[in-house]
PDB file of C-alpha atoms in Angstrom:
ATOM      1  CA  MET A 295       4.368 -47.760  27.643  1.00  0.00           C
ATOM      2  CA  GLU A 296       2.428 -44.557  28.238  1.00  0.00           C
ATOM      3  CA  PHE A 297      -0.807 -45.765  29.796  1.00  0.00           C
ATOM      4  CA  HIS A 298      -2.591 -42.472  29.315  1.00  0.00           C
ATOM      5  CA  HIS A 299      -2.170 -43.081  25.574  1.00  0.00           C
ATOM      6  CA  VAL A 300      -3.808 -46.479  26.052  1.00  0.00           C
ATOM      7  CA  MET A 301      -6.683 -44.870  27.951  1.00  0.00           C
ATOM      8  CA  GLU A 302      -7.141 -42.331  25.163  1.00  0.00           C
ATOM      9  CA  ALA A 303      -7.375 -45.122  22.591  1.00  0.00           C
ATOM     10  CA  ALA A 304      -9.808 -47.061  24.781  1.00  0.00           C
ATOM     11  CA  GLY A 305     -11.936 -43.940  25.148  1.00  0.00           C
ATOM     12  CA  VAL A 306     -12.113 -43.548  21.378  1.00  0.00           C
ATOM     13  CA  VAL A 307     -13.282 -47.159  20.981  1.00  0.00           C
ATOM     14  CA  VAL A 308     -15.898 -46.672  23.710  1.00  0.00           C
ATOM     15  CA  LEU A 309     -17.064 -43.543  21.891  1.00  0.00           C
ATOM     16  CA  GLY A 310     -17.594 -45.720  18.838  1.00  0.00           C
ATOM     17  CA  LEU A 311     -19.615 -48.155  20.923  1.00  0.00           C
ATOM     18  CA  VAL A 312     -21.845 -45.338  22.181  1.00  0.00           C
ATOM     19  CA  PHE A 313     -22.341 -44.064  18.631  1.00  0.00           C
ATOM     20  CA  TYR A 314     -23.187 -47.540  17.369  1.00  0.00           C
ATOM     21  CA  SER A 315     -25.756 -48.042  20.133  1.00  0.00           C
ATOM     22  CA  TYR A 316     -27.576 -44.950  18.827  1.00  0.00           C
ATOM     23  CA  SER A 317     -27.116 -45.623  15.111  1.00  0.00           C
ATOM     24  CA  SER A 318     -28.542 -49.121  15.517  1.00  0.00           C
ATOM     25  CA  ARG A 319     -31.786 -47.468  16.613  1.00  0.00           C
ATOM     26  CA  TRP A 320     -31.737 -44.826  13.884  1.00  0.00           C
ATOM     27  CA  PHE A 321     -31.597 -47.496  11.198  1.00  0.00           C
ATOM     28  CA  ALA A 322     -34.164 -50.008  12.437  1.00  0.00           C
ATOM     29  CA  PRO A 323     -34.699 -52.993  10.089  1.00  0.00           C
ATOM     30  CA  GLY A 324     -37.375 -52.317   7.489  1.00  0.00           C
ATOM     31  CA  ALA A 325     -37.501 -48.589   8.232  1.00  0.00           C
ATOM     32  CA  TRP A 326     -36.220 -45.622   6.260  1.00  0.00           C
ATOM     33  CA  PRO A 327     -33.363 -44.957   5.700  1.00  0.00           C
ATOM     34  CA  GLY A 328     -32.264 -48.374   4.527  1.00  0.00           C
ATOM     35  CA  PRO A 329     -29.156 -50.538   4.969  1.00  0.00           C
ATOM     36  CA  ARG A 330     -27.024 -48.488   2.570  1.00  0.00           C
ATOM     37  CA  TRP A 331     -27.373 -45.415   4.736  1.00  0.00           C
ATOM     38  CA  ARG A 332     -26.630 -47.464   7.842  1.00  0.00           C
ATOM     39  CA  HIS A 333     -23.455 -48.875   6.317  1.00  0.00           C
ATOM     40  CA  ALA A 334     -22.363 -45.457   5.053  1.00  0.00           C
ATOM     41  CA  THR A 335     -23.029 -43.731   8.378  1.00  0.00           C
ATOM     42  CA  ASN A 336     -21.312 -46.360  10.505  1.00  0.00           C
ATOM     43  CA  GLY A 337     -18.449 -46.638   8.033  1.00  0.00           C
ATOM     44  CA  LEU A 338     -17.836 -42.889   8.034  1.00  0.00           C
ATOM     45  CA  ALA A 339     -18.045 -42.722  11.827  1.00  0.00           C
ATOM     46  CA  PHE A 340     -15.636 -45.587  12.414  1.00  0.00           C
ATOM     47  CA  GLY A 341     -13.336 -44.347   9.689  1.00  0.00           C
ATOM     48  CA  ALA A 342     -13.203 -41.033  11.553  1.00  0.00           C
ATOM     49  CA  LEU A 343     -12.377 -42.939  14.750  1.00  0.00           C
ATOM     50  CA  ALA A 344      -9.536 -44.682  12.921  1.00  0.00           C
ATOM     51  CA  VAL A 345      -8.190 -41.265  11.904  1.00  0.00           C
ATOM     52  CA  VAL A 346      -8.397 -40.067  15.511  1.00  0.00           C
ATOM     53  CA  LEU A 347      -6.507 -43.169  16.630  1.00  0.00           C
ATOM     54  CA  MET A 348      -3.807 -42.517  14.027  1.00  0.00           C
ATOM     55  CA  ILE A 349      -3.377 -39.081  15.561  1.00  0.00           C
ATOM     56  CA  SER A 350      -3.532 -40.362  19.160  1.00  0.00           C
ATOM     57  CA  ARG A 351      -0.628 -42.771  18.965  1.00  0.00           C
ATOM     58  CA  ILE A 352       0.521 -45.073  21.762  1.00  0.00           C
ATOM     59  CA  GLU A 353       4.157 -44.850  22.850  1.00  0.00           C
ATOM     60  CA  VAL A 354       5.363 -48.391  23.600  1.00  0.00           C
ATOM     61  CA  ALA A 355       9.015 -47.465  24.107  1.00  0.00           C
ATOM     62  CA  LYS A 356      11.117 -44.338  24.032  1.00  0.00           C
ATOM     63  CA  GLY A 357      10.373 -42.764  20.660  1.00  0.00           C
ATOM     64  CA  VAL A 358       8.552 -45.892  19.395  1.00  0.00           C
ATOM     65  CA  PHE A 359       4.837 -45.524  18.609  1.00  0.00           C
ATOM     66  CA  ILE A 360       1.980 -47.674  17.380  1.00  0.00           C
ATOM     67  CA  ASP A 361      -1.656 -46.797  16.798  1.00  0.00           C
ATOM     68  CA  ALA A 362      -4.956 -48.660  17.007  1.00  0.00           C
ATOM     69  CA  ARG A 363      -6.337 -47.650  13.597  1.00  0.00           C
ATOM     70  CA  ALA A 364      -7.150 -51.268  12.793  1.00  0.00           C
ATOM     71  CA  VAL A 365      -9.480 -51.719  15.769  1.00  0.00           C
ATOM     72  CA  PRO A 366     -12.483 -49.602  14.635  1.00  0.00           C
ATOM     73  CA  VAL A 367     -12.139 -50.770  11.030  1.00  0.00           C
ATOM     74  CA  ALA A 368     -12.094 -54.421  12.108  1.00  0.00           C
ATOM     75  CA  LEU A 369     -14.984 -53.967  14.536  1.00  0.00           C
ATOM     76  CA  VAL A 370     -17.351 -52.227  12.128  1.00  0.00           C
ATOM     77  CA  ALA A 371     -16.574 -54.802   9.427  1.00  0.00           C
ATOM     78  CA  LEU A 372     -17.230 -57.597  11.925  1.00  0.00           C
ATOM     79  CA  VAL A 373     -20.613 -56.338  13.113  1.00  0.00           C
ATOM     80  CA  GLU A 374     -21.874 -54.613   9.931  1.00  0.00           C
ATOM     81  CA  GLY A 375     -20.172 -56.426   7.056  1.00  0.00           C
ATOM     82  CA  TRP A 376     -17.947 -55.444   4.165  1.00  0.00           C
ATOM     83  CA  PRO A 377     -19.770 -52.254   3.016  1.00  0.00           C
ATOM     84  CA  ALA A 378     -19.281 -50.475   6.352  1.00  0.00           C
ATOM     85  CA  GLY A 379     -15.786 -51.920   6.720  1.00  0.00           C
ATOM     86  CA  LEU A 380     -14.817 -50.709   3.262  1.00  0.00           C
ATOM     87  CA  VAL A 381     -16.134 -47.191   3.908  1.00  0.00           C
ATOM     88  CA  ALA A 382     -14.262 -47.012   7.216  1.00  0.00           C
ATOM     89  CA  GLY A 383     -11.092 -48.286   5.571  1.00  0.00           C
ATOM     90  CA  LEU A 384     -11.322 -45.780   2.717  1.00  0.00           C
ATOM     91  CA  VAL A 385     -11.757 -42.870   5.143  1.00  0.00           C
ATOM     92  CA  ALA A 386      -8.657 -43.937   7.061  1.00  0.00           C
ATOM     93  CA  ILE A 387      -6.757 -44.568   3.811  1.00  0.00           C
ATOM     94  CA  ALA A 388      -7.567 -41.074   2.564  1.00  0.00           C
ATOM     95  CA  TYR A 389      -6.033 -39.589   5.706  1.00  0.00           C
ATOM     96  CA  ARG A 390      -2.984 -41.872   5.500  1.00  0.00           C
ATOM     97  CA  LEU A 391      -2.369 -40.911   1.874  1.00  0.00           C
ATOM     98  CA  TRP A 392      -2.746 -37.257   2.806  1.00  0.00           C
ATOM     99  CA  LEU A 393       0.010 -37.724   5.395  1.00  0.00           C
ATOM    100  CA  GLY A 394       2.228 -39.250   2.722  1.00  0.00           C
ATOM    101  CA  GLY A 395       5.679 -40.583   3.499  1.00  0.00           C
ATOM    102  CA  PRO A 396       7.430 -43.860   2.644  1.00  0.00           C
ATOM    103  CA  GLY A 397       5.033 -45.879   4.801  1.00  0.00           C
ATOM    104  CA  ALA A 398       1.873 -44.755   3.006  1.00  0.00           C
ATOM    105  CA  LEU A 399       1.654 -47.893   0.854  1.00  0.00           C
ATOM    106  CA  ALA A 400       2.093 -50.117   3.893  1.00  0.00           C
ATOM    107  CA  GLY A 401      -0.660 -48.193   5.676  1.00  0.00           C
ATOM    108  CA  VAL A 402      -3.033 -48.636   2.739  1.00  0.00           C
ATOM    109  CA  VAL A 403      -2.322 -52.373   2.591  1.00  0.00           C
ATOM    110  CA  GLY A 404      -2.893 -52.706   6.320  1.00  0.00           C
ATOM    111  CA  LEU A 405      -6.229 -50.880   6.296  1.00  0.00           C
ATOM    112  CA  LEU A 406      -7.591 -52.686   3.248  1.00  0.00           C
ATOM    113  CA  GLY A 407      -6.462 -56.022   4.651  1.00  0.00           C
ATOM    114  CA  THR A 408      -8.090 -55.284   7.988  1.00  0.00           C
ATOM    115  CA  ALA A 409     -11.401 -54.428   6.313  1.00  0.00           C
ATOM    116  CA  LEU A 410     -11.167 -57.657   4.306  1.00  0.00           C
ATOM    117  CA  VAL A 411     -10.511 -59.973   7.251  1.00  0.00           C
ATOM    118  CA  GLY A 412     -13.224 -58.170   9.235  1.00  0.00           C
ATOM    119  CA  ALA A 413     -15.726 -58.793   6.430  1.00  0.00           C
ATOM    120  CA  LEU A 414     -14.740 -62.468   6.275  1.00  0.00           C
ATOM    121  CA  ALA A 415     -15.201 -62.747  10.035  1.00  0.00           C
ATOM    122  CA  HIS A 416     -18.649 -61.160   9.624  1.00  0.00           C
ATOM    123  CA  VAL A 417     -19.662 -63.836   7.102  1.00  0.00           C
ATOM    124  CA  TRP A 418     -18.330 -66.537   9.425  1.00  0.00           C
ATOM    125  CA  ALA A 419     -20.234 -65.103  12.399  1.00  0.00           C
ATOM    126  CA  GLN A 420     -23.451 -64.882  10.368  1.00  0.00           C
ATOM    127  CA  ARG A 421     -23.193 -68.558   9.482  1.00  0.00           C
ATOM    128  CA  ASP A 422     -22.768 -69.386  13.174  1.00  0.00           C
ATOM    129  CA  GLY A 423     -25.709 -67.172  14.141  1.00  0.00           C
ATOM    130  CA  ARG A 424     -23.922 -64.470  16.146  1.00  0.00           C
ATOM    131  CA  VAL A 425     -20.520 -63.008  16.982  1.00  0.00           C
ATOM    132  CA  THR A 426     -18.694 -65.027  19.628  1.00  0.00           C
ATOM    133  CA  ALA A 427     -15.302 -64.846  21.326  1.00  0.00           C
ATOM    134  CA  ARG A 428     -13.981 -67.299  18.744  1.00  0.00           C
ATOM    135  CA  HIS A 429     -14.764 -64.923  15.887  1.00  0.00           C
ATOM    136  CA  ALA A 430     -13.342 -61.921  17.739  1.00  0.00           C
ATOM    137  CA  LEU A 431     -10.073 -63.611  18.709  1.00  0.00           C
ATOM    138  CA  ALA A 432      -9.640 -65.048  15.219  1.00  0.00           C
ATOM    139  CA  LEU A 433     -10.183 -61.575  13.770  1.00  0.00           C
ATOM    140  CA  ALA A 434      -7.657 -60.096  16.215  1.00  0.00           C
ATOM    141  CA  ALA A 435      -5.067 -62.653  15.129  1.00  0.00           C
ATOM    142  CA  ALA A 436      -5.862 -62.077  11.453  1.00  0.00           C
ATOM    143  CA  ALA A 437      -5.539 -58.307  11.894  1.00  0.00           C
ATOM    144  CA  TRP A 438      -2.133 -58.876  13.491  1.00  0.00           C
ATOM    145  CA  VAL A 439      -1.058 -60.948  10.477  1.00  0.00           C
ATOM    146  CA  VAL A 440      -2.287 -58.163   8.198  1.00  0.00           C
ATOM    147  CA  ALA A 441      -0.180 -55.674  10.159  1.00  0.00           C
ATOM    148  CA  ALA A 442       2.871 -57.908   9.733  1.00  0.00           C
ATOM    149  CA  VAL A 443       2.233 -58.189   5.991  1.00  0.00           C
ATOM    150  CA  SER A 444       1.836 -54.425   5.683  1.00  0.00           C
ATOM    151  CA  PHE A 445       5.246 -53.902   7.283  1.00  0.00           C
ATOM    152  CA  ALA A 446       6.699 -56.574   4.991  1.00  0.00           C
ATOM    153  CA  VAL A 447       5.704 -54.377   2.033  1.00  0.00           C
ATOM    154  CA  LEU A 448       8.575 -52.117   3.069  1.00  0.00           C
ATOM    155  CA  GLY A 449      11.044 -54.966   2.704  1.00  0.00           C
ATOM    156  CA  ALA A 450      13.826 -55.759   5.157  1.00  0.00           C
ATOM    157  CA  ARG A 451      13.512 -52.348   6.791  1.00  0.00           C
ATOM    158  CA  GLY A 452       9.825 -52.930   7.456  1.00  0.00           C
ATOM    159  CA  PHE A 453      10.496 -56.376   8.903  1.00  0.00           C
ATOM    160  CA  ALA A 454      13.107 -54.903  11.228  1.00  0.00           C
ATOM    161  CA  MET A 455      10.649 -52.203  12.288  1.00  0.00           C
ATOM    162  CA  PHE A 456       7.904 -54.729  13.032  1.00  0.00           C
ATOM    163  CA  GLN A 457       9.968 -57.050  15.231  1.00  0.00           C
ATOM    164  CA  PRO A 458       9.898 -54.874  18.395  1.00  0.00           C
ATOM    165  CA  LEU A 459       6.256 -53.952  17.703  1.00  0.00           C
ATOM    166  CA  ALA A 460       4.938 -57.485  17.174  1.00  0.00           C
ATOM    167  CA  VAL A 461       3.923 -58.128  20.786  1.00  0.00           C
ATOM    168  CA  PRO A 462       2.388 -54.653  21.388  1.00  0.00           C
ATOM    169  CA  PHE A 463       0.372 -55.000  18.170  1.00  0.00           C
ATOM    170  CA  LEU A 464      -0.833 -58.459  19.198  1.00  0.00           C
ATOM    171  CA  VAL A 465      -1.866 -57.311  22.677  1.00  0.00           C
ATOM    172  CA  MET A 466      -3.583 -54.235  21.263  1.00  0.00           C
ATOM    173  CA  ASN A 467      -5.572 -56.317  18.775  1.00  0.00           C
ATOM    174  CA  LEU A 468      -6.524 -58.987  21.294  1.00  0.00           C
ATOM    175  CA  VAL A 469      -7.712 -56.457  23.851  1.00  0.00           C
ATOM    176  CA  GLY A 470      -9.167 -53.874  21.471  1.00  0.00           C
ATOM    177  CA  ILE A 471     -10.914 -56.199  19.028  1.00  0.00           C
ATOM    178  CA  GLY A 472     -11.670 -58.968  21.526  1.00  0.00           C
ATOM    179  CA  LEU A 473     -13.203 -56.750  24.200  1.00  0.00           C
ATOM    180  CA  GLY A 474     -14.723 -54.372  21.659  1.00  0.00           C
ATOM    181  CA  ALA A 475     -16.448 -57.223  19.819  1.00  0.00           C
ATOM    182  CA  HIS A 476     -17.930 -58.451  23.097  1.00  0.00           C
ATOM    183  CA  LEU A 477     -19.373 -55.010  23.850  1.00  0.00           C
ATOM    184  CA  PHE A 478     -20.610 -54.527  20.293  1.00  0.00           C
ATOM    185  CA  ARG A 479     -22.234 -57.955  20.403  1.00  0.00           C
ATOM    186  CA  ASP A 480     -24.233 -56.808  23.418  1.00  0.00           C
ATOM    187  CA  VAL A 481     -25.505 -53.871  21.355  1.00  0.00           C
ATOM    188  CA  VAL A 482     -26.432 -56.183  18.469  1.00  0.00           C
ATOM    189  CA  ASP A 483     -28.181 -58.611  20.832  1.00  0.00           C
ATOM    190  CA  SER A 484     -30.059 -55.729  22.440  1.00  0.00           C
ATOM    191  CA  ARG A 485     -31.157 -54.517  19.008  1.00  0.00           C
ATOM    192  CA  ALA A 486     -32.365 -58.019  18.119  1.00  0.00           C
ATOM    193  CA  ALA A 487     -34.259 -58.267  21.415  1.00  0.00           C
ATOM    194  CA  ASP A 488     -35.910 -54.888  20.789  1.00  0.00           C
ATOM    195  CA  ALA A 489     -36.914 -55.996  17.294  1.00  0.00           C
ATOM    196  CA  ALA A 490     -38.387 -59.217  18.700  1.00  0.00           C
ATOM    197  CA  LEU A 491     -40.378 -57.240  21.271  1.00  0.00           C
ATOM    198  CA  ARG A 492     -41.692 -54.923  18.551  1.00  0.00           C
ATOM    199  CA  GLU A 493     -42.718 -57.881  16.409  1.00  0.00           C
ATOM    200  CA  THR A 494     -44.436 -59.519  19.382  1.00  0.00           C
ATOM    201  CA  ALA A 495     -46.360 -56.342  20.185  1.00  0.00           C
ATOM    202  CA  GLU A 496     -47.298 -55.935  16.522  1.00  0.00           C
ATOM    203  CA  LEU A 497     -48.489 -59.536  16.318  1.00  0.00           C
ATOM    204  CA  ARG A 498     -50.524 -59.165  19.513  1.00  0.00           C
ATOM    205  CA  ALA A 499     -52.222 -56.008  18.249  1.00  0.00           C
ATOM    206  CA  ILE A 500     -53.019 -57.597  14.886  1.00  0.00           C
ATOM    207  CA  THR A 501     -54.268 -60.790  16.524  1.00  0.00           C
ATOM    208  CA  LEU A 502     -56.582 -58.956  18.917  1.00  0.00           C
ATOM    209  CA  LEU A 503     -57.977 -56.801  16.125  1.00  0.00           C
ATOM    210  CA  ALA A 504     -58.436 -59.759  13.765  1.00  0.00           C
ATOM    211  CA  ARG A 505     -60.193 -61.864  16.400  1.00  0.00           C
ATOM    212  CA  ALA A 506     -62.502 -59.009  17.336  1.00  0.00           C
ATOM    213  CA  ALA A 507     -63.359 -58.441  13.670  1.00  0.00           C
ATOM    214  CA  ALA A 508     -63.851 -62.179  13.119  1.00  0.00           C
ATOM    215  CA  HIS A 509     -66.222 -62.373  16.071  1.00  0.00           C
ATOM    216  CA  GLU A 510     -68.280 -59.434  14.807  1.00  0.00           C
ATOM    217  CA  ILE A 511     -68.404 -60.844  11.270  1.00  0.00           C
ATOM    218  CA  ASN A 512     -69.179 -64.409  12.282  1.00  0.00           C
ATOM    219  CA  ASN A 513     -72.552 -63.764  13.959  1.00  0.00           C
ATOM    220  CA  PRO A 514     -74.313 -62.079  10.991  1.00  0.00           C
ATOM    221  CA  LEU A 515     -72.464 -64.433   8.622  1.00  0.00           C
ATOM    222  CA  MET A 516     -74.076 -67.466  10.258  1.00  0.00           C
ATOM    223  CA  ILE A 517     -77.502 -65.876   9.812  1.00  0.00           C
ATOM    224  CA  VAL A 518     -76.809 -65.173   6.122  1.00  0.00           C
ATOM    225  CA  THR A 519     -75.409 -68.667   5.525  1.00  0.00           C
ATOM    226  CA  GLY A 520     -78.389 -70.325   7.201  1.00  0.00           C
ATOM    227  CA  GLY A 521     -80.858 -68.226   5.240  1.00  0.00           C
ATOM    228  CA  LEU A 522     -79.149 -69.024   1.939  1.00  0.00           C
ATOM    229  CA  SER A 523     -79.157 -72.751   2.708  1.00  0.00           C
ATOM    230  CA  ILE A 524     -82.910 -72.655   3.323  1.00  0.00           C
ATOM    231  CA  LEU A 525     -83.457 -70.551   0.198  1.00  0.00           C
ATOM    232  CA  VAL A 526     -81.520 -72.972  -2.025  1.00  0.00           C
ATOM    233  CA  LYS A 527     -83.681 -75.877  -0.835  1.00  0.00           C
ATOM    234  CA  ARG A 528     -86.931 -74.033  -1.548  1.00  0.00           C
ATOM    235  CA  LEU A 529     -86.060 -72.670  -4.984  1.00  0.00           C
ATOM    236  CA  PRO A 530     -86.735 -74.836  -8.042  1.00  0.00           C
ATOM    237  CA  ALA A 531     -83.683 -76.943  -8.842  1.00  0.00           C
ATOM    238  CA  GLY A 532     -81.758 -75.636 -11.837  1.00  0.00           C
ATOM    239  CA  SER A 533     -83.503 -72.276 -11.885  1.00  0.00           C
ATOM    240  CA  GLU A 534     -81.500 -69.088 -12.357  1.00  0.00           C
ATOM    241  CA  GLU A 535     -82.511 -67.923  -8.880  1.00  0.00           C
ATOM    242  CA  ALA A 536     -81.270 -71.194  -7.369  1.00  0.00           C
ATOM    243  CA  GLN A 537     -77.923 -70.805  -9.143  1.00  0.00           C
ATOM    244  CA  TRP A 538     -77.541 -67.266  -7.787  1.00  0.00           C
ATOM    245  CA  ALA A 539     -78.393 -68.443  -4.286  1.00  0.00           C
ATOM    246  CA  GLU A 540     -75.855 -71.280  -4.567  1.00  0.00           C
ATOM    247  CA  ARG A 541     -73.120 -68.863  -5.675  1.00  0.00           C
ATOM    248  CA  ALA A 542     -74.004 -66.583  -2.753  1.00  0.00           C
ATOM    249  CA  ARG A 543     -73.754 -69.544  -0.369  1.00  0.00           C
ATOM    250  CA  GLU A 544     -70.335 -70.449  -1.797  1.00  0.00           C
ATOM    251  CA  GLY A 545     -69.222 -66.850  -1.283  1.00  0.00           C
ATOM    252  CA  ALA A 546     -70.421 -66.987   2.324  1.00  0.00           C
ATOM    253  CA  GLY A 547     -68.408 -70.186   2.764  1.00  0.00           C
ATOM    254  CA  ARG A 548     -65.292 -68.433   1.511  1.00  0.00           C
ATOM    255  CA  ILE A 549     -65.917 -65.596   3.950  1.00  0.00           C
ATOM    256  CA  ARG A 550     -66.245 -68.210   6.711  1.00  0.00           C
ATOM    257  CA  ASP A 551     -62.812 -69.590   5.745  1.00  0.00           C
ATOM    258  CA  ILE A 552     -61.325 -66.098   5.952  1.00  0.00           C
ATOM    259  CA  VAL A 553     -62.901 -65.581   9.382  1.00  0.00           C
ATOM    260  CA  GLY A 554     -61.359 -68.875  10.476  1.00  0.00           C
ATOM    261  CA  ARG A 555     -57.934 -67.702   9.349  1.00  0.00           C
ATOM    262  CA  MET A 556     -58.380 -64.441  11.217  1.00  0.00           C
ATOM    263  CA  ASN A 557     -58.698 -66.512  14.409  1.00  0.00           C
ATOM    264  CA  GLU A 558     -55.524 -68.494  13.605  1.00  0.00           C
ATOM    265  CA  ILE A 559     -52.961 -65.714  13.015  1.00  0.00           C
ATOM    266  CA  THR A 560     -49.544 -66.710  14.400  1.00  0.00           C
ATOM    267  CA  ARG A 561     -47.167 -64.371  12.574  1.00  0.00           C
ATOM    268  CA  VAL A 562     -47.156 -61.246  10.423  1.00  0.00           C
ATOM    269  CA  GLU A 563     -46.667 -61.739   6.679  1.00  0.00           C
ATOM    270  CA  GLU A 564     -47.333 -58.858   4.297  1.00  0.00           C
ATOM    271  CA  VAL A 565     -48.569 -58.735   0.733  1.00  0.00           C
ATOM    272  CA  PRO A 566     -46.313 -56.281  -1.131  1.00  0.00           C
ATOM    273  CA  PRO A 567     -48.008 -53.164  -2.532  1.00  0.00           C
ATOM    274  CA  GLN A 568     -49.540 -53.584  -5.971  1.00  0.00           C
ATOM    275  CA  GLY A 569     -50.312 -50.456  -7.960  1.00  0.00           C
ATOM    276  CA  SER A 570     -52.446 -48.154  -5.836  1.00  0.00           C
ATOM    277  CA  LEU A 571     -53.013 -50.863  -3.209  1.00  0.00           C
ATOM    278  CA  PRO A 572     -50.918 -50.382  -0.049  1.00  0.00           C
ATOM    279  CA  PRO A 573     -49.167 -53.347   1.650  1.00  0.00           C
ATOM    280  CA  MET A 574     -51.592 -55.477   3.650  1.00  0.00           C
ATOM    281  CA  LEU A 575     -51.673 -58.562   5.842  1.00  0.00           C
ATOM    282  CA  ASP A 576     -51.484 -61.896   4.012  1.00  0.00           C
ATOM    283  CA  LEU A 577     -53.964 -64.019   5.978  1.00  0.00           C
ATOM    284  CA  ARG A 578     -53.037 -67.239   4.205  1.00  0.00           C
ATOM    285  CA  LYS A 579     -49.339 -66.988   5.106  1.00  0.00           C
ATOM    286  CA  SER A 580     -49.944 -65.484   8.547  1.00  0.00           C
ATOM    287  CA  SER A 581     -52.353 -68.143   9.849  1.00  0.00           C
ATOM    288  CA  ARG A 582     -51.751 -71.665  11.112  1.00  0.00           C
ATOM    289  CA  LYS A 583     -54.206 -73.134   8.629  1.00  0.00           C
ATOM    290  CA  SER A 584     -52.745 -74.662   5.497  1.00  0.00           C
ATOM    291  CA  SER A 585     -53.898 -73.270   2.179  1.00  0.00           C
ATOM    292  CA  GLY A 586     -56.671 -75.186   0.506  1.00  0.00           C
ATOM    293  CA  GLY A 587     -60.067 -74.916  -1.124  1.00  0.00           C
ATOM    294  CA  HIS A 588     -61.155 -71.370  -1.763  1.00  0.00           C
ATOM    295  CA  ALA A 589     -59.113 -69.900   1.066  1.00  0.00           C
ATOM    296  CA  SER A 590     -56.044 -69.344  -1.087  1.00  0.00           C
ATOM    297  CA  ASP A 591     -58.081 -67.061  -3.335  1.00  0.00           C
ATOM    298  CA  THR A 592     -59.424 -64.888  -0.553  1.00  0.00           C
ATOM    299  CA  ALA A 593     -56.622 -64.854   1.991  1.00  0.00           C
ATOM    300  CA  ARG A 594     -55.183 -61.469   1.118  1.00  0.00           C
TER     301      ARG A 594
END
């Protein structure tokens, strides 16, 4: 085996890792551009890496070559899901069809199958909460099975071709996908940690501002509430002025509930934009207090 070929392939995978570490920051959750652009960008990039790996083949014996095209396709499908995996697979398929030859169909089957098993591994990892070694090794084994099936498309000749390549393909998948998934998981975990830090900083800023505003509102509010209570007692019962004063006191009570919620903010929940109104903080959902009374009407 030509180890400089192996080092070239490893360098290409590391290049993909570096790119993904940057792209994960370009496409922050909730920011523009959205997930579709993230999937398209990562899919195109990893599809291009698969093409480079098809060109930079690994010689495992005299005149016998394999390539690591499946590794970037499997990795991007594992960490990003089926849209990115499909885009990467289609880019690599386009190049393989352009090359032509009797093995083109087998190459297409192998790339599509790799994207599929990568997407299934992504769903599995999401259900478990994160990508682990179990998901990566299972994906490596599944990608090896896909490679065997793709050779079987060629019939007996393909089976005979795959026999001496079975072990090199297995080792390549275990090392490339297994180690690559571990490194990519670190990037994903780092992105999640950064997002958590941003959310914490955002919550702290909102909490400090809300508490300061609540403190400033509460002092004059107590004066107004006390004055209205005295006024209601002194006005003739049932008079129009007494009814107005009572409504004003109820309104002050609702403001007091809102001020209380402003002091109990524990998370950030937004009200979606409505017409000309921009998105704003939903006090009812963001505070520890349960909804009740008039607060649910004035919490937004």
